[in-house]
mmCIF file of C-alpha atoms in Angstrom:
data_model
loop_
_atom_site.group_PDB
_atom_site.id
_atom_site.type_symbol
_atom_site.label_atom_id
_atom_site.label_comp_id
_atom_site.label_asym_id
_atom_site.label_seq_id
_atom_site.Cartn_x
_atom_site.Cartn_y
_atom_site.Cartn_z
ATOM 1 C CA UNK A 1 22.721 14.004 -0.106
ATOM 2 C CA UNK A 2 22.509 11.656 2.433
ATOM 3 C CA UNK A 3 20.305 8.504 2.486
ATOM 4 C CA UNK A 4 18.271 7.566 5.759
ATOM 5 C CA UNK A 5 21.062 4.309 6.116
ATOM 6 C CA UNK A 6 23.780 7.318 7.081
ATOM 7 C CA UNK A 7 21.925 8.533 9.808
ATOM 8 C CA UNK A 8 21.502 4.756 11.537
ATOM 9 C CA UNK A 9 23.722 5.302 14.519
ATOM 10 C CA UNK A 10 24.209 1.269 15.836
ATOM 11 C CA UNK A 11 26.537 2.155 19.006
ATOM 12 C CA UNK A 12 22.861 3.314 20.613
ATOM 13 C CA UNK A 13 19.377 1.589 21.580
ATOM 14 C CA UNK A 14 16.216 3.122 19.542
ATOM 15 C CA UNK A 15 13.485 2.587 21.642
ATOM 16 C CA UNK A 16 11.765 1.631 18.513
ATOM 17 C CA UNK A 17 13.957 -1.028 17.340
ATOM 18 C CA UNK A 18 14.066 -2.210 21.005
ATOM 19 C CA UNK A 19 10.428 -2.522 20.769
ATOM 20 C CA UNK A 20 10.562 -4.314 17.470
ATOM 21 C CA UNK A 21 13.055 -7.141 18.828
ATOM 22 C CA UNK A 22 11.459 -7.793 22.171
ATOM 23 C CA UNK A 23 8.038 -8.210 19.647
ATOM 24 C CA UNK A 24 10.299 -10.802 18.083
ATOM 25 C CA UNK A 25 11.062 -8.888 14.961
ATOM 26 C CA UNK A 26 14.170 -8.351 12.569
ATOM 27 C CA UNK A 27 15.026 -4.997 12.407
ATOM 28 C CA UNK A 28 17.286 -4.022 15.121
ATOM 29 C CA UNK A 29 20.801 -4.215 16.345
ATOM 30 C CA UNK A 30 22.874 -6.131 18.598
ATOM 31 C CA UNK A 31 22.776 -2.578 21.328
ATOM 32 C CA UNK A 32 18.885 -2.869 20.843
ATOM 33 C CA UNK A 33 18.671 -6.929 21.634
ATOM 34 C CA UNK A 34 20.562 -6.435 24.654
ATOM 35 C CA UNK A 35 18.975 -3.310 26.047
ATOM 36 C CA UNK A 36 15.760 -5.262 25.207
ATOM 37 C CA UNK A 37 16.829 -8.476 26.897
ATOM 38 C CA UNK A 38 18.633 -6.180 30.244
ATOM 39 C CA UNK A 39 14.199 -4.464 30.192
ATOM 40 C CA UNK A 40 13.230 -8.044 29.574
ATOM 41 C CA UNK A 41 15.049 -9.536 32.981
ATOM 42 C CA UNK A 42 13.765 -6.700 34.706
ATOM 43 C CA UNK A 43 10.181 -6.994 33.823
ATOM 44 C CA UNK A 44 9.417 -10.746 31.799
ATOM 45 C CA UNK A 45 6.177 -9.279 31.350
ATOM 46 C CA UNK A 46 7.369 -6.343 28.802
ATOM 47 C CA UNK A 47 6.397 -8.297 25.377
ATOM 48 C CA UNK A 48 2.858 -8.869 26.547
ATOM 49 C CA UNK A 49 2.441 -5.007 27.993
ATOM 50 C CA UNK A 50 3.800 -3.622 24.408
ATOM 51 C CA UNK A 51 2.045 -6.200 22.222
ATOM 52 C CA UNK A 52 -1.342 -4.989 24.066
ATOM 53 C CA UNK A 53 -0.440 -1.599 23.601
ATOM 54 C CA UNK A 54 -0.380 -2.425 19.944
ATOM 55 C CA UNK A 55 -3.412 -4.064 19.823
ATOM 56 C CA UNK A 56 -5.121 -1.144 21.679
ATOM 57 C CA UNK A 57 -3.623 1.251 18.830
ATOM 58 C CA UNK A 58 -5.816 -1.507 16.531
ATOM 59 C CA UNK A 59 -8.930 -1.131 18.401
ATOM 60 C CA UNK A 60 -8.769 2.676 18.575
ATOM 61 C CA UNK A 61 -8.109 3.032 15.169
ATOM 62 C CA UNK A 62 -10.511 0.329 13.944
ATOM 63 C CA UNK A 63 -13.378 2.456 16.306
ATOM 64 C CA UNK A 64 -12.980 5.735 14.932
ATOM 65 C CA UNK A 65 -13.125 4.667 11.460
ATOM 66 C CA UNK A 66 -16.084 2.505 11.978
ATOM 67 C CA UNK A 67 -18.354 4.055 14.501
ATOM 68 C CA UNK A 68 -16.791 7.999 14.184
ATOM 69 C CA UNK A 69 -16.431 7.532 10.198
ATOM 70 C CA UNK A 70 -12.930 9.081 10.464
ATOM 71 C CA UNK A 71 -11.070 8.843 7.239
ATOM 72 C CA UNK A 72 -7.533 10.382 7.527
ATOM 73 C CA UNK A 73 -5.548 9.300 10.689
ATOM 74 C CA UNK A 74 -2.101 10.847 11.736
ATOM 75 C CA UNK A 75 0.302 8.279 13.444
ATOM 76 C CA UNK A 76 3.038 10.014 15.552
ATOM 77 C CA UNK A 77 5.900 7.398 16.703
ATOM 78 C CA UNK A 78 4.733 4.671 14.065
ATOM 79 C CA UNK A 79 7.530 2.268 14.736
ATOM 80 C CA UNK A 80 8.905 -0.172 12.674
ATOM 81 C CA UNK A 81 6.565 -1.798 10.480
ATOM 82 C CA UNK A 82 4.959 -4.542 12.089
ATOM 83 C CA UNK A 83 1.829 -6.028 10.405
ATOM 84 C CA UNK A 84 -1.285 -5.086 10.834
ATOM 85 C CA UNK A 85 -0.335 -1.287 10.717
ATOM 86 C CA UNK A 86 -2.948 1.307 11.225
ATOM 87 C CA UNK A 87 -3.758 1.873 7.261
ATOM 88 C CA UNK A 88 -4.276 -1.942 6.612
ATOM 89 C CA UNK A 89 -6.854 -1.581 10.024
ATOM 90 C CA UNK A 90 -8.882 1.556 8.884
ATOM 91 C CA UNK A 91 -8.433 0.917 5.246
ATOM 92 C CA UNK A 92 -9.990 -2.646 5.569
ATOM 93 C CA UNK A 93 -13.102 -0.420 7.226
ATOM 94 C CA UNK A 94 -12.680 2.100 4.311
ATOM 95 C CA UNK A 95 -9.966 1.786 1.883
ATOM 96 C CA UNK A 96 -10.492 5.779 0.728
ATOM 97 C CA UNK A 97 -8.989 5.977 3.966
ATOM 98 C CA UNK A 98 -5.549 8.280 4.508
ATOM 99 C CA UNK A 99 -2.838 8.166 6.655
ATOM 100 C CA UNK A 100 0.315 10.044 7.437
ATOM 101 C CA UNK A 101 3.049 8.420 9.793
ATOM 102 C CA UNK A 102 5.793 10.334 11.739
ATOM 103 C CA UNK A 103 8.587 9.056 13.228
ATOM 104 C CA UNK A 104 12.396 9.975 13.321
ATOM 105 C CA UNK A 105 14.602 7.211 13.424
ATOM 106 C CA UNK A 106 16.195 6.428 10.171
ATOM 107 C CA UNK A 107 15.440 2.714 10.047
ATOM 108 C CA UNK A 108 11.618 3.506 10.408
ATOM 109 C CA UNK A 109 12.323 5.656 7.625
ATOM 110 C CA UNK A 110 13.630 3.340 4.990
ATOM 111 C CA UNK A 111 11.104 0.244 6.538
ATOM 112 C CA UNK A 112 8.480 2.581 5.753
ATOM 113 C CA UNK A 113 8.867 3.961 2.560
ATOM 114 C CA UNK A 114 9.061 0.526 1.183
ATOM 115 C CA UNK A 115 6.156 -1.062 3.029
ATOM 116 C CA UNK A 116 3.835 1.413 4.152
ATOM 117 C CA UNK A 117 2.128 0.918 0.706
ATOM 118 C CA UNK A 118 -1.645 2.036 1.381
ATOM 119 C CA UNK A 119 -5.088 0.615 -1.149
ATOM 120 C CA UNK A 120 -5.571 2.267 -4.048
ATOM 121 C CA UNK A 121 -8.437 4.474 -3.185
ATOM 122 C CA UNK A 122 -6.574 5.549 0.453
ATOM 123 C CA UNK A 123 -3.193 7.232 0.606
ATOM 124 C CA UNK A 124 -0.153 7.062 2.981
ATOM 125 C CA UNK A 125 2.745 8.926 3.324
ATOM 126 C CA UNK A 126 5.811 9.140 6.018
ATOM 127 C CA UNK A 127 7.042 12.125 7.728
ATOM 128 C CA UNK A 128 11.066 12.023 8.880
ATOM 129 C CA UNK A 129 10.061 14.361 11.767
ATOM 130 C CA UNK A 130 10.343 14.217 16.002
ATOM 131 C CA UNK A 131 7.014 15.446 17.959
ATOM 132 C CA UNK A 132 9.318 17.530 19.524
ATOM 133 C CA UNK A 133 9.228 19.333 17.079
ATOM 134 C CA UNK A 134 5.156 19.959 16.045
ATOM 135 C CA UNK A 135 5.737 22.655 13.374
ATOM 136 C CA UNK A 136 8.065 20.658 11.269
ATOM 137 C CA UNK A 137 4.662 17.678 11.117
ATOM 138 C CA UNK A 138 1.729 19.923 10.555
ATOM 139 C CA UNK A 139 4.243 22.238 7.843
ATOM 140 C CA UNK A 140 5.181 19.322 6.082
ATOM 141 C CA UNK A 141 4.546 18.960 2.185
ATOM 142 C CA UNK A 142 3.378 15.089 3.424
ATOM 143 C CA UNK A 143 0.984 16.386 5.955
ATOM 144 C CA UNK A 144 -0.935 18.891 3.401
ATOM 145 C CA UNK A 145 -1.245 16.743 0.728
ATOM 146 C CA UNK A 146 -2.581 14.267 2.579
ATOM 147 C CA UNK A 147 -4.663 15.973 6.028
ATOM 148 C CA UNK A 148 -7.433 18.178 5.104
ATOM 149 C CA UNK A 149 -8.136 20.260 7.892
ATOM 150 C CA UNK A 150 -11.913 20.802 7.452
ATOM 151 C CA UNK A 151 -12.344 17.127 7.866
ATOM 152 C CA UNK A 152 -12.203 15.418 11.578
ATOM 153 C CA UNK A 153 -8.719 13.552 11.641
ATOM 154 C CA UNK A 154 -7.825 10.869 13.875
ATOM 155 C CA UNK A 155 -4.517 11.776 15.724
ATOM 156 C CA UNK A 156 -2.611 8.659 17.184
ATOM 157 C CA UNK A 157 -0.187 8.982 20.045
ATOM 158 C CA UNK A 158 0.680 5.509 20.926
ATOM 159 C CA UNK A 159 3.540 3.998 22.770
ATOM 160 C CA UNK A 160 5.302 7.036 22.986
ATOM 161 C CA UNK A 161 4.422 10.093 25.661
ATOM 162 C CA UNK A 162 6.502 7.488 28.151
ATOM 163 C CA UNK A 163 9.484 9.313 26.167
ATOM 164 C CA UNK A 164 8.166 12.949 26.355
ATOM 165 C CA UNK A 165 8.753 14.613 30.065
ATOM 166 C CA UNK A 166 6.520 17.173 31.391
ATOM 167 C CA UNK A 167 5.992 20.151 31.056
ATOM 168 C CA UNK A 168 6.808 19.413 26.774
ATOM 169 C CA UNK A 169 3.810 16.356 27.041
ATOM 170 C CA UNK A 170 0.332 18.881 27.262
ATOM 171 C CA UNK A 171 2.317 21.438 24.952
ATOM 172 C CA UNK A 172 3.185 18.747 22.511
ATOM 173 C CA UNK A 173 -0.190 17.161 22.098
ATOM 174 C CA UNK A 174 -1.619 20.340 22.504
ATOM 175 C CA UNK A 175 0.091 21.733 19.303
ATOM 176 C CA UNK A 176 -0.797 18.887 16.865
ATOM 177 C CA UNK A 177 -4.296 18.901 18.093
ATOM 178 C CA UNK A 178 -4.756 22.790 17.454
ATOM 179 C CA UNK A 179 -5.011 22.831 13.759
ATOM 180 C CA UNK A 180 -7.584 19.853 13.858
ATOM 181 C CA UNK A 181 -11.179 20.621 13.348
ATOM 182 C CA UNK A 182 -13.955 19.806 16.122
ATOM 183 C CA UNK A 183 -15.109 16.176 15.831
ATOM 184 C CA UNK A 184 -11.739 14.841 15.351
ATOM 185 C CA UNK A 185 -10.349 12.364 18.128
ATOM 186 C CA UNK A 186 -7.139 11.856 19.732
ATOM 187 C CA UNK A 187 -6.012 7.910 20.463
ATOM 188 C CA UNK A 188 -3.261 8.154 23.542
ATOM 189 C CA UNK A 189 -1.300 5.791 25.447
ATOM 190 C CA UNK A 190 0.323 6.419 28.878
ATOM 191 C CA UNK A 191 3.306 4.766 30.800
ATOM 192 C CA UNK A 192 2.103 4.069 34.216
ATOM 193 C CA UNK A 193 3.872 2.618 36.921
ATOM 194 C CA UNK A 194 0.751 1.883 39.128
ATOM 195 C CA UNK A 195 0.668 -1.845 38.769
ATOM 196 C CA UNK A 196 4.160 -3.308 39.009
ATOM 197 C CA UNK A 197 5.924 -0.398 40.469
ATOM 198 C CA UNK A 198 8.864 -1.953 41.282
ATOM 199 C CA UNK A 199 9.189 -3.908 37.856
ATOM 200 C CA UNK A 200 8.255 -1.302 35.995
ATOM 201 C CA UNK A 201 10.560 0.785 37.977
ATOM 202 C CA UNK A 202 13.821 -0.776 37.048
ATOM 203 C CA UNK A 203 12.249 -0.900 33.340
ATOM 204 C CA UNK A 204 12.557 2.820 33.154
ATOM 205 C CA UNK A 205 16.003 3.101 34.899
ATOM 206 C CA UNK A 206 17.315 0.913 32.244
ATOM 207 C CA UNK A 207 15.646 2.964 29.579
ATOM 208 C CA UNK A 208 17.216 5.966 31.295
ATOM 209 C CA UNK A 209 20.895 4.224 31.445
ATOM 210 C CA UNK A 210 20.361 4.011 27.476
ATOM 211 C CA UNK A 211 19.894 7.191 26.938
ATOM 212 C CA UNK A 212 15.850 6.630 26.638
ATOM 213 C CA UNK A 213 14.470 8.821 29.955
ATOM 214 C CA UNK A 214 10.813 8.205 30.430
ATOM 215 C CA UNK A 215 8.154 9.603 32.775
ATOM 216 C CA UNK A 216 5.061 7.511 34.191
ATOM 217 C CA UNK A 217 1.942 8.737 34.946
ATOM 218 C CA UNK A 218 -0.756 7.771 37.645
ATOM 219 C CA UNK A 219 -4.067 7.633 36.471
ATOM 220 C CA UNK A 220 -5.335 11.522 37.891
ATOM 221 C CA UNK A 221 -2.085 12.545 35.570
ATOM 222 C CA UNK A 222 -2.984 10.334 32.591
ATOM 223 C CA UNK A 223 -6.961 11.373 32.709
ATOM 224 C CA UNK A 224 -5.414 15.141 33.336
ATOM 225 C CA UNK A 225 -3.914 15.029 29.060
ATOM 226 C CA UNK A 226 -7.101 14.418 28.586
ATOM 227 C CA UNK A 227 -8.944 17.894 29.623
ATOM 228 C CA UNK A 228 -10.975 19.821 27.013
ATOM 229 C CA UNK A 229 -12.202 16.819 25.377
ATOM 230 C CA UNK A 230 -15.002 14.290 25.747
ATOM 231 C CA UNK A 231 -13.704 10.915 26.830
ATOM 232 C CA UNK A 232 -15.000 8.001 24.702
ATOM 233 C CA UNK A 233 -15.885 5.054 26.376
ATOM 234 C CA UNK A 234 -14.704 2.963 28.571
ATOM 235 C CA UNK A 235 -13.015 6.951 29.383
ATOM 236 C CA UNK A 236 -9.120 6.072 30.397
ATOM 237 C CA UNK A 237 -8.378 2.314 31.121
ATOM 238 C CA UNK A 238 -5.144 0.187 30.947
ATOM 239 C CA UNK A 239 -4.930 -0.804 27.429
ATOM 240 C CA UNK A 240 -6.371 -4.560 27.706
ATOM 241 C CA UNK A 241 -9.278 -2.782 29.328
ATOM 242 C CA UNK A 242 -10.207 -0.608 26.380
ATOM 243 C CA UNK A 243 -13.332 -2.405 24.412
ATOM 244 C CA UNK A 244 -11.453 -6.024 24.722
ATOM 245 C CA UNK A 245 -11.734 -8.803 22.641
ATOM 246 C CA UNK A 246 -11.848 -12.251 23.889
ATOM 247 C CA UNK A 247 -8.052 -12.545 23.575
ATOM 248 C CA UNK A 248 -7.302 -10.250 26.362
ATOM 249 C CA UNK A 249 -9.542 -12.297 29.098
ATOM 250 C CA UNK A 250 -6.405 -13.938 30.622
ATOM 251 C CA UNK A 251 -3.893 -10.635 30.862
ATOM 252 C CA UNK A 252 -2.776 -9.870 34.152
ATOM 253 C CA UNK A 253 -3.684 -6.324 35.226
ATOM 254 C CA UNK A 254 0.193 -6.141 36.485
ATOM 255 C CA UNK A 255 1.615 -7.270 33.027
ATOM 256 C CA UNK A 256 0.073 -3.828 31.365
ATOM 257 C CA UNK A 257 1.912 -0.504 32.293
ATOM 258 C CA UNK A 258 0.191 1.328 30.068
ATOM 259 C CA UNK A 259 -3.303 3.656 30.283
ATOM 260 C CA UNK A 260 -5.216 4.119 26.625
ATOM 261 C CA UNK A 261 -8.111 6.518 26.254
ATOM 262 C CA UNK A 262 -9.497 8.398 23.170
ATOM 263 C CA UNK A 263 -11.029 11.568 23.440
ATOM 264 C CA UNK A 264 -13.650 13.578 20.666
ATOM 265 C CA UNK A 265 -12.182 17.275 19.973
ATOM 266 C CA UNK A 266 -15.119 19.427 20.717
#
């Protein structure tokens, strides 16, 4: 059998481990530093964009366990490890609380088993899976232990529909919302290239020269993923935008290329 280090292919950029070295972590390679520092030259604004994107994905989660008394969250695209992560954020609200995180690149995989320890009254767990491939989440031993279906569940899509090119976006989100009951909520970031189009621009031609193509999405697009469902305020802002705290005051609109919105299943 092989363990998740086999799998760890180092002659390629992860968008997740580029993300975790360009938020100034350790776990990446020397392919994932340079791809990061090639995005970086491109657009110096990058590490501000994705660390707001992160704190949206803190804000959104914190909300829906606080106001929407949500209790069992599933994280698609978790990323490595980077603290707080969304159980230590909803768990602090309610500790019973669950969550399942998917992602498929092998160093997630072995970060998270060892750290993605939950409280003692909650429960994680970590799903080796691709949302390209819906079936193999919502089938997964992980996923029914965990999610029960009769309960609203709190599905996060952060930092990652950038990476998923239309038409597979609506099908994908589509899919993992189906099995979850009315009144649960889905938490979604969007690329956009509306504010520093030209920046932003080169950022996803050097994404595409590493093998990483990404779409971007105007705002009528973004809103669009959103049909069927009823917005929550502040509807679909860029991510600084979305219930702020007093530490996003100074962002620049044109250092955030991202749109964040969550949405009540009805």
């Amino acid at each position: 059998m092989h363990s998740a280090g086999d799998r760890i292919d180092t002659s390629t950029a992860h968008s997740a481990r580029v993300y975790d070295y360009i938020l100034g972590g350790k776990d990446h390679y020397l392919v994932d530093a340079e791809a990061g520092d090639a995005m970086c030259q491109h657009w110096p604004a990058l590490p501000v964009h994705m660390l707001e994107n992160r704190r949206f994905m803190h804000r959104a989660g914190r909300s829906l366990a606080q106001e929407h008394g949500v209790r069992q969250f599933l994280d698609i695209g978790t990323g490595l490890p980077t603290a707080p992560n969304l159980h230590e954020v909803v768990q602090e609200v309610a500790p019973e609380s669950r969550v399942v995180y998917v992602d498929n690149d092998p160093i997630v995989l072995a970060h998270a088993r060892a750290l993605l320890q939950g409280s003692p009254e909650g429960a994680t767990a970590y799903i080796d899976a691709d949302m390209h491939d819906p079936d193999a989440i919502l089938d997964s031993p992980e996923f029914r232990a965990l999610i029960d279906v009769n309960e609203p569940v709190g599905l996060m899509v952060i930092g990652i529909l950038h990476f998923i090119l239309p038409p597979d976006d609506r099908r994908l989100v589509q899919r993992l919302l189906e099995p979850l009951p009315s009144g649960s909520f889905l938490a979604m970031t969007i690329g956009t290239a509306d504010f520093a189009p030209e920046e932003v621009g080169r950022v996803a031609e050097e994404y595409t020269r590493q093998g990483m193509p990404m779409a971007l999405r105007d705002l009528p697009t973004a809103t669009s993923l959103f049909d069927g469902m009823d917005l929550v305020d502040p509807g679909v802002t860029q991510v600084h935008k979305w219930r702020p705290g007093p530490e996003q005051d100074s962002i620049d609109d044109r250092a955030i290329a991202m749109y964040g919105a969550v949405a009540r299943k009805p």
